[in-house]
Amino acid sequence: MNNTHRQIAVIGGGLSGICSAYFLAAKGYEVAVIERRAHAAEEATFGNSGLLAPGAAMPLTLPGAFATFAGRFQEEPRVLLASGADFKRNRWMRQTRQAQQQRFAANKLRLTRLSAYGQELTRQLQEHYAMEHENSSGVFHLFRTPLEAARMASLQEGAQQCEVKHKTLDTAEIRLLEPAFSSEAALAGALYYPDDIAGNCVLFAKQMRNAAQELGVSFHFSSTVKSIQPEFGGRVALELESPHLDSRLTTDGVVLAAGMQTAELLRPLDTPLPMRALQSYSALVPVKNPDDAPNMALFDDSYKVAMTRLGNRIRITGLLGFMPPSQAIPPKALRNLLKIAGDYYPNAANYNQAHFWSSTIPILPNGMPLFGPTRHGNVFVNVGHGVTGWAAAVGSARVLADMVAGEKSAVDTEGFLPQDLAA
């Protein structure tokens, strides 16, 4: 994008959109964020696990779903599936399995580098703005089956190449670091990342909104973008429904960080994105026995579930479902989240007092974030970070701002660009 064009609209007021707006404003752009909800960070960001963890960062492919299809784990499915035939879903899941089999190691390495960059940026921002946080250090990455544990070698290789500290542990060694960990939990393997962090992603996103406003970013809530129309002369027109904006807004460029709405807005521009909407389920439970509660976070690779300690609460996040959005959480999701938490910390919390919610997240077949310019040079995307993508979202927002400004970025963008989807 030409550096003389200075006005940018960012669609989406979650973590990706807020951070994109912040880094663009820091480079001197005039930025407006347009969000359909009444407040910031109310959709996918609200369902973030809280892991700020380059070591545990994983392409979000769903091999466990195929075991569910095959009849295993029916009572405790790895991925919840809506009943009935869905041929588009099945074809999409074959693509994600292919990505996991063929490109997992390379994508893991790319994602770790991006996440390490994002983690360092987050630390700098928290320090610079004296942000409140609920950070804890140390993340356990746990594998329940030998098949899943077989990937540990490639994970360790990626961590070593990215200079991420890590160590393999058995259950006894985990208990030395985390005495509350249950010895009843059967594991096929475990990795420990001492420098990985967990915290409150929503709190960070809201404080980043304040930081962006200090740089001049304007936020427009309860406002929906109906369409994007590239115009002659390199401008972009947005058709809006908003209580406080005109129905048509013309700008020099636009960043789409709007979850599944990103794909809907790009479809008329002949720029399809092969994203699927997944439901992510979360629970927040009060700590009952502090001595039996974790001090460090964990990520259960089998169920794609993270547990993070936030003061006197424990957050359990990440069980995924190809299910329609609903106010009613599927009973299996409720049972599974608490069952997984109880496997590791049975006496930590009042699990019968859990507060549940679900969030819709977009995911690509390769399980990777997607950011950069589309075939329309002044229309950019920044989506697909997933429930464990806090660090990657911050990193990609900074790299995207570099791209918009025509500057060299600190991270190699191969594998993250829209043009790479066909590769």
Coordinates of C-alpha atoms in Angstrom, one line a residue:
M1 CA 0.0 0.0 0.0
N2 CA 1.2 3.5 -0.9
N3 CA 2.7 5.2 2.2
T4 CA 0.9 8.5 1.3
H5 CA -2.5 6.9 1.9
R6 CA -3.1 7.4 5.6
Q7 CA -6.7 6.4 6.5
I8 CA -7.4 2.8 7.5
A9 CA -10.6 1.2 8.7
V10 CA -10.2 -1.9 10.8
I11 CA -13.3 -4.2 10.9
G12 CA -13.4 -6.1 14.2
G13 CA -13.0 -5.0 17.8
G14 CA -11.3 -8.1 19.2
L15 CA -7.7 -8.7 20.0
S16 CA -6.6 -8.9 16.4
G17 CA -8.4 -5.8 15.3
I18 CA -7.4 -3.7 18.4
C19 CA -3.8 -4.6 18.0
S20 CA -3.8 -4.0 14.3
A21 CA -5.3 -0.6 14.9
Y22 CA -2.7 0.2 17.6
F23 CA 0.3 -0.7 15.5
L24 CA -1.0 1.1 12.5
A25 CA -1.7 4.2 14.5
A26 CA 1.9 4.0 16.0
K27 CA 3.1 4.3 12.4
G28 CA 1.1 7.4 11.8
Y29 CA -2.1 6.1 10.2
E30 CA -5.5 7.6 11.0
V31 CA -7.4 4.5 12.1
A32 CA -11.1 3.8 12.8
V33 CA -12.2 0.4 14.3
I34 CA -15.7 -0.7 13.4
E35 CA -17.2 -3.4 15.7
R36 CA -20.7 -4.8 15.5
R37 CA -20.9 -5.6 19.2
A38 CA -21.5 -2.9 21.9
H39 CA -18.1 -3.5 23.5
A40 CA -14.6 -4.7 22.7
A41 CA -13.5 -8.3 22.9
E42 CA -16.9 -9.8 23.1
E43 CA -16.6 -12.6 20.5
A44 CA -13.6 -14.9 19.8
T45 CA -11.3 -12.9 22.1
F46 CA -13.7 -13.5 25.0
G47 CA -13.2 -17.2 24.5
N48 CA -9.4 -17.0 24.4
S49 CA -7.7 -19.6 26.6
G50 CA -5.2 -17.1 28.1
L51 CA -2.1 -18.9 26.9
L52 CA 0.7 -16.6 25.8
A53 CA 2.8 -19.5 24.9
P54 CA 5.2 -19.8 21.9
G55 CA 6.3 -23.3 23.1
A56 CA 2.7 -24.7 23.3
A57 CA 1.5 -22.8 20.2
M58 CA 0.1 -25.4 17.8
P59 CA -1.5 -25.3 14.4
L60 CA -5.1 -26.0 15.3
T61 CA -5.8 -29.1 13.3
L62 CA -8.3 -31.6 14.6
P63 CA -7.0 -35.2 14.3
G64 CA -9.1 -36.2 17.3
A65 CA -12.2 -35.6 15.3
F66 CA -11.5 -38.6 13.2
A67 CA -11.4 -40.9 16.2
T68 CA -14.8 -39.5 17.1
F69 CA -16.0 -40.4 13.6
A70 CA -14.6 -43.8 14.0
G71 CA -16.7 -44.5 17.1
R72 CA -14.1 -43.9 19.8
F73 CA -14.5 -41.4 22.5
Q74 CA -18.3 -41.2 22.0
E75 CA -18.9 -40.3 25.6
E76 CA -15.9 -38.0 25.8
P77 CA -15.5 -36.8 22.2
R78 CA -12.4 -34.8 21.3
V79 CA -14.5 -32.7 18.9
L80 CA -18.2 -32.2 19.2
L81 CA -20.1 -32.8 16.0
A82 CA -23.6 -31.8 15.1
S83 CA -25.8 -34.8 14.0
G84 CA -26.6 -35.4 10.4
A85 CA -24.5 -35.6 7.2
D86 CA -22.4 -32.6 6.3
F87 CA -20.4 -33.2 3.3
K88 CA -18.7 -29.8 3.2
R89 CA -17.6 -30.3 6.8
N90 CA -16.3 -33.8 6.1
R91 CA -14.3 -32.5 3.1
W92 CA -12.9 -29.7 5.1
M93 CA -11.9 -32.1 7.9
R94 CA -10.1 -34.2 5.3
Q95 CA -8.1 -31.1 4.3
T96 CA -7.2 -30.4 8.0
R97 CA -6.0 -34.0 8.4
Q98 CA -3.9 -33.7 5.3
A99 CA -2.3 -30.5 6.6
Q100 CA -1.6 -32.1 9.9
Q101 CA 0.1 -35.1 8.3
Q102 CA 2.1 -33.2 5.6
R103 CA 2.9 -29.7 6.9
F104 CA 2.6 -29.9 10.7
A105 CA 6.3 -29.6 11.5
A106 CA 6.9 -26.7 9.2
N107 CA 3.8 -24.8 10.3
K108 CA 4.6 -25.4 14.0
L109 CA 8.0 -23.8 13.5
R110 CA 6.5 -20.8 11.8
L111 CA 3.8 -20.4 14.4
T112 CA 6.4 -20.7 17.3
R113 CA 8.5 -17.9 15.7
L114 CA 5.4 -15.7 15.3
S115 CA 4.2 -16.4 18.8
A116 CA 7.6 -15.8 20.4
Y117 CA 7.6 -12.4 18.6
G118 CA 4.1 -11.7 19.9
Q119 CA 4.9 -12.7 23.4
E120 CA 7.9 -10.3 23.6
L121 CA 5.7 -7.5 22.1
T122 CA 3.0 -8.2 24.7
R123 CA 5.5 -8.1 27.6
Q124 CA 6.9 -4.8 26.2
L125 CA 3.4 -3.3 26.0
Q126 CA 2.4 -4.5 29.4
E127 CA 5.5 -2.9 30.9
H128 CA 5.3 0.3 28.8
Y129 CA 1.7 1.1 29.8
A130 CA 2.0 -0.4 33.3
M131 CA -0.9 -2.7 32.5
E132 CA -2.7 -4.7 35.1
H133 CA -2.4 -8.4 34.4
E134 CA -2.8 -11.8 35.9
N135 CA 0.2 -13.5 34.3
S136 CA 1.7 -16.7 35.5
S137 CA 4.9 -18.4 34.2
G138 CA 5.3 -22.0 33.1
V139 CA 3.1 -24.1 30.8
F140 CA 2.7 -27.9 30.7
H141 CA 1.9 -29.5 27.4
L142 CA 0.3 -32.9 28.0
F143 CA -0.2 -35.8 25.7
R144 CA -2.6 -38.6 26.7
T145 CA -1.9 -41.2 23.9
P146 CA 1.3 -42.5 22.3
L147 CA 0.1 -41.3 18.9
E148 CA -0.1 -37.8 20.1
A149 CA 3.1 -38.1 22.1
A150 CA 4.9 -39.2 18.9
R151 CA 4.9 -35.5 17.8
M152 CA 7.0 -34.5 20.8
A153 CA 10.2 -34.9 18.8
S154 CA 9.1 -32.4 16.1
L155 CA 7.8 -30.0 18.8
Q156 CA 11.2 -30.1 20.6
E157 CA 13.0 -29.5 17.4
G158 CA 10.9 -26.5 16.7
A159 CA 11.4 -25.2 20.2
Q160 CA 15.1 -25.6 19.9
Q161 CA 15.3 -23.8 16.6
C162 CA 13.3 -20.9 18.0
E163 CA 15.4 -20.9 21.3
V164 CA 12.3 -21.7 23.4
K165 CA 13.3 -23.3 26.7
H166 CA 11.7 -26.7 27.1
K167 CA 12.0 -30.0 29.0
T168 CA 10.4 -33.4 28.8
L169 CA 8.8 -34.6 32.0
D170 CA 7.1 -37.6 33.5
T171 CA 4.2 -37.3 36.0
A172 CA 6.5 -37.4 39.0
E173 CA 8.6 -34.6 37.6
I174 CA 5.5 -32.5 36.9
R175 CA 4.5 -33.0 40.6
L176 CA 7.8 -31.6 41.7
L177 CA 7.1 -28.4 39.9
E178 CA 3.3 -28.4 40.5
P179 CA 2.6 -30.4 43.7
A180 CA -1.2 -30.1 43.2
F181 CA -1.0 -32.1 39.9
S182 CA -3.0 -35.4 40.2
S183 CA -0.9 -38.5 39.9
E184 CA -4.0 -40.3 38.6
A185 CA -3.9 -38.6 35.3
A186 CA -2.5 -41.1 32.8
L187 CA -0.1 -39.5 30.3
A188 CA 2.0 -40.7 27.4
G189 CA 4.3 -37.7 27.5
A190 CA 4.7 -34.1 28.6
L191 CA 6.7 -31.1 27.7
Y192 CA 7.3 -28.1 30.0
Y193 CA 8.0 -24.6 28.8
P194 CA 9.2 -22.5 31.8
D195 CA 9.1 -19.2 29.9
D196 CA 5.6 -19.6 28.4
I197 CA 3.0 -17.4 30.1
A198 CA -0.7 -17.5 30.8
G199 CA -2.9 -14.6 31.7
N200 CA -6.1 -12.7 31.1
C201 CA -6.4 -12.0 27.4
V202 CA -9.6 -10.1 27.6
L203 CA -8.1 -7.7 30.2
F204 CA -5.1 -7.2 27.9
A205 CA -7.3 -6.5 24.9
K206 CA -9.3 -3.9 26.7
Q207 CA -6.2 -2.1 27.9
M208 CA -4.8 -2.2 24.4
R209 CA -8.0 -0.4 23.3
N210 CA -7.2 2.4 25.8
A211 CA -3.6 2.5 24.4
A212 CA -4.9 2.7 20.8
Q213 CA -7.3 5.5 21.7
E214 CA -4.3 7.4 23.2
L215 CA -2.7 7.2 19.7
G216 CA -5.9 8.6 18.2
V217 CA -7.7 5.5 17.1
S218 CA -11.5 6.0 17.0
F219 CA -13.8 3.1 18.0
H220 CA -17.3 2.7 16.6
F221 CA -19.4 0.1 18.3
S222 CA -22.8 -1.4 17.4
S223 CA -21.8 -0.8 13.8
T224 CA -22.0 -3.4 11.1
V225 CA -20.1 -3.4 7.8
K226 CA -22.5 -4.7 5.1
S227 CA -20.1 -4.7 2.1
I228 CA -16.7 -3.6 0.9
Q229 CA -16.4 -2.1 -2.5
P230 CA -12.9 -1.2 -4.0
E231 CA -13.1 2.0 -5.9
F232 CA -11.1 3.5 -8.8
G233 CA -8.2 5.5 -7.6
G234 CA -7.2 3.0 -4.9
R235 CA -9.8 3.8 -2.3
V236 CA -12.3 1.5 -0.6
A237 CA -15.9 2.2 0.2
L238 CA -17.7 0.5 3.2
E239 CA -21.4 0.2 3.4
L240 CA -22.5 0.5 7.0
E241 CA -25.3 0.1 9.4
S242 CA -24.4 2.3 12.4
P243 CA -26.2 4.6 14.8
H244 CA -23.3 7.2 14.7
L245 CA -21.6 6.8 11.3
D246 CA -22.7 7.6 7.7
S247 CA -24.0 4.7 5.7
R248 CA -21.0 5.0 3.4
L249 CA -17.4 5.4 4.5
T250 CA -14.6 5.8 2.1
T251 CA -11.0 5.1 3.2
D252 CA -7.6 4.3 1.8
G253 CA -7.4 0.8 3.1
V254 CA -9.2 -1.8 5.2
V255 CA -8.1 -4.5 7.6
L256 CA -10.6 -7.4 8.1
A257 CA -10.2 -8.8 11.6
A258 CA -13.8 -9.8 12.0
G259 CA -13.8 -13.6 12.4
M260 CA -16.2 -15.4 10.1
Q261 CA -17.6 -12.1 8.9
T262 CA -14.2 -11.7 7.2
A263 CA -15.0 -14.5 4.8
E264 CA -18.6 -13.2 4.1
L265 CA -17.2 -9.7 3.2
L266 CA -14.5 -11.1 0.9
R267 CA -16.7 -13.5 -1.0
P268 CA -18.2 -10.8 -3.3
L269 CA -14.7 -9.6 -4.0
D270 CA -13.8 -13.0 -5.5
T271 CA -11.5 -13.7 -2.6
P272 CA -12.8 -16.9 -1.0
L273 CA -11.4 -18.0 2.4
P274 CA -11.8 -21.7 3.2
M275 CA -12.7 -21.0 6.9
R276 CA -15.1 -22.9 9.0
A277 CA -16.9 -21.7 12.1
L278 CA -16.2 -23.7 15.3
Q279 CA -17.6 -23.4 18.7
S280 CA -15.1 -23.1 21.5
Y281 CA -16.4 -23.9 25.0
S282 CA -15.2 -22.4 28.3
A283 CA -15.8 -22.7 32.0
L284 CA -14.8 -20.4 34.9
V285 CA -14.7 -22.0 38.3
P286 CA -13.9 -20.6 41.8
V287 CA -10.8 -22.0 43.5
K288 CA -11.9 -24.1 46.5
N289 CA -8.6 -25.3 48.0
P290 CA -5.6 -23.0 47.0
D291 CA -3.1 -25.7 48.0
D292 CA -4.7 -28.1 45.5
A293 CA -5.0 -25.6 42.7
P294 CA -2.5 -25.1 39.9
N295 CA 0.0 -22.2 39.8
M296 CA 1.0 -22.9 36.2
A297 CA -1.1 -23.4 33.1
L298 CA -1.5 -26.6 31.1
F299 CA -2.6 -27.5 27.6
D300 CA -4.2 -30.9 27.0
D301 CA -3.2 -31.8 23.5
S302 CA -5.8 -34.6 23.2
Y303 CA -8.8 -32.4 23.8
K304 CA -7.2 -29.0 22.8
V305 CA -8.1 -27.7 26.3
A306 CA -6.2 -25.2 28.4
M307 CA -6.4 -24.6 32.1
T308 CA -5.2 -21.3 33.4
R309 CA -5.2 -19.9 37.0
L310 CA -6.5 -16.3 37.2
G311 CA -6.2 -15.4 40.9
N312 CA -8.9 -17.2 42.8
R313 CA -10.5 -18.6 39.6
I314 CA -9.5 -21.3 37.1
R315 CA -10.4 -21.0 33.5
I316 CA -10.9 -24.1 31.4
T317 CA -11.1 -23.4 27.6
G318 CA -10.8 -24.9 24.3
L319 CA -13.0 -28.0 23.7
L320 CA -14.2 -27.5 20.1
G321 CA -17.4 -28.3 18.2
F322 CA -18.8 -28.2 14.7
M323 CA -22.0 -27.1 16.2
P324 CA -24.5 -24.3 15.5
P325 CA -24.1 -21.3 17.8
S326 CA -26.6 -21.6 20.7
Q327 CA -27.3 -20.1 24.1
A328 CA -27.6 -23.7 25.4
I329 CA -24.2 -25.3 25.8
P330 CA -24.2 -29.0 24.8
P331 CA -24.3 -31.2 27.9
K332 CA -21.3 -33.2 26.6
A333 CA -19.2 -30.0 26.5
L334 CA -20.1 -29.2 30.1
R335 CA -19.2 -32.7 31.3
N336 CA -16.0 -32.9 29.3
L337 CA -14.6 -29.6 30.4
L338 CA -15.1 -30.4 34.0
K339 CA -14.0 -34.0 33.5
I340 CA -10.7 -32.9 31.9
A341 CA -10.0 -30.4 34.7
G342 CA -10.8 -33.0 37.3
D343 CA -8.4 -35.4 35.8
Y344 CA -5.5 -33.1 36.7
Y345 CA -6.7 -31.1 39.7
P346 CA -9.7 -32.9 41.2
N347 CA -9.8 -31.0 44.5
A348 CA -8.8 -27.5 43.2
A349 CA -12.2 -25.9 42.6
N350 CA -15.9 -25.9 43.1
Y351 CA -16.6 -27.4 39.8
N352 CA -20.4 -27.6 40.5
Q353 CA -20.3 -23.7 40.6
A354 CA -18.9 -23.4 37.0
H355 CA -20.0 -20.6 34.8
F356 CA -20.0 -21.7 31.1
W357 CA -20.1 -19.9 27.8
S358 CA -19.3 -20.6 24.1
S359 CA -17.6 -18.5 21.5
T360 CA -17.5 -18.8 17.7
I361 CA -14.0 -18.9 16.2
P362 CA -12.9 -19.2 12.5
I363 CA -10.4 -21.8 11.6
L364 CA -8.6 -22.6 8.3
P365 CA -7.8 -26.2 7.2
N366 CA -4.1 -25.8 8.1
G367 CA -5.0 -24.4 11.6
M368 CA -2.8 -21.4 11.0
P369 CA -3.4 -17.6 11.3
L370 CA -3.9 -15.7 8.1
F371 CA -2.7 -12.2 7.6
G372 CA -1.6 -9.9 4.8
P373 CA -2.9 -8.4 1.6
T374 CA -5.6 -10.0 -0.5
R375 CA -5.7 -9.8 -4.3
H376 CA -7.1 -6.3 -3.7
G377 CA -3.9 -4.6 -2.6
N378 CA -5.5 -2.2 0.0
V379 CA -7.7 -4.9 1.5
F380 CA -5.9 -6.8 4.2
V381 CA -6.9 -9.7 6.5
N382 CA -5.9 -10.7 10.0
V383 CA -7.9 -13.8 11.2
G384 CA -7.7 -17.4 12.4
H385 CA -5.6 -17.3 15.5
G386 CA -7.7 -19.7 17.5
V387 CA -8.3 -20.0 21.2
T388 CA -4.6 -20.3 22.1
G389 CA -3.5 -17.6 19.7
W390 CA -3.0 -14.6 21.9
A391 CA 0.7 -14.3 21.2
A392 CA 0.3 -15.0 17.5
A393 CA -2.5 -12.3 17.2
V394 CA -0.2 -9.6 18.7
G395 CA 2.7 -10.7 16.5
S396 CA 0.6 -10.8 13.3
A397 CA -0.9 -7.4 14.0
R398 CA 2.6 -5.8 14.2
V399 CA 3.7 -7.7 11.0
L400 CA 0.6 -6.6 9.2
A401 CA 1.2 -3.0 10.1
D402 CA 4.7 -3.3 8.7
M403 CA 3.2 -4.7 5.5
V404 CA 0.7 -1.9 5.1
A405 CA 3.5 0.6 5.6
G406 CA 5.7 -1.2 3.1
E407 CA 8.4 -1.9 5.7
K408 CA 10.4 -5.1 6.4
S409 CA 8.9 -7.2 9.2
A410 CA 10.8 -9.0 11.9
V411 CA 9.1 -12.3 11.1
D412 CA 9.1 -14.4 7.9
T413 CA 5.5 -14.3 6.5
E414 CA 5.7 -17.4 4.4
G415 CA 2.8 -19.7 5.3
F416 CA 0.6 -16.9 6.7
L417 CA -0.3 -15.0 3.6
P418 CA -3.6 -15.3 1.7
Q419 CA -1.6 -16.1 -1.4
D420 CA -0.2 -19.1 0.4
L421 CA -3.6 -20.8 0.8
A422 CA -3.4 -22.3 -2.7
A423 CA 0.1 -23.7 -2.0

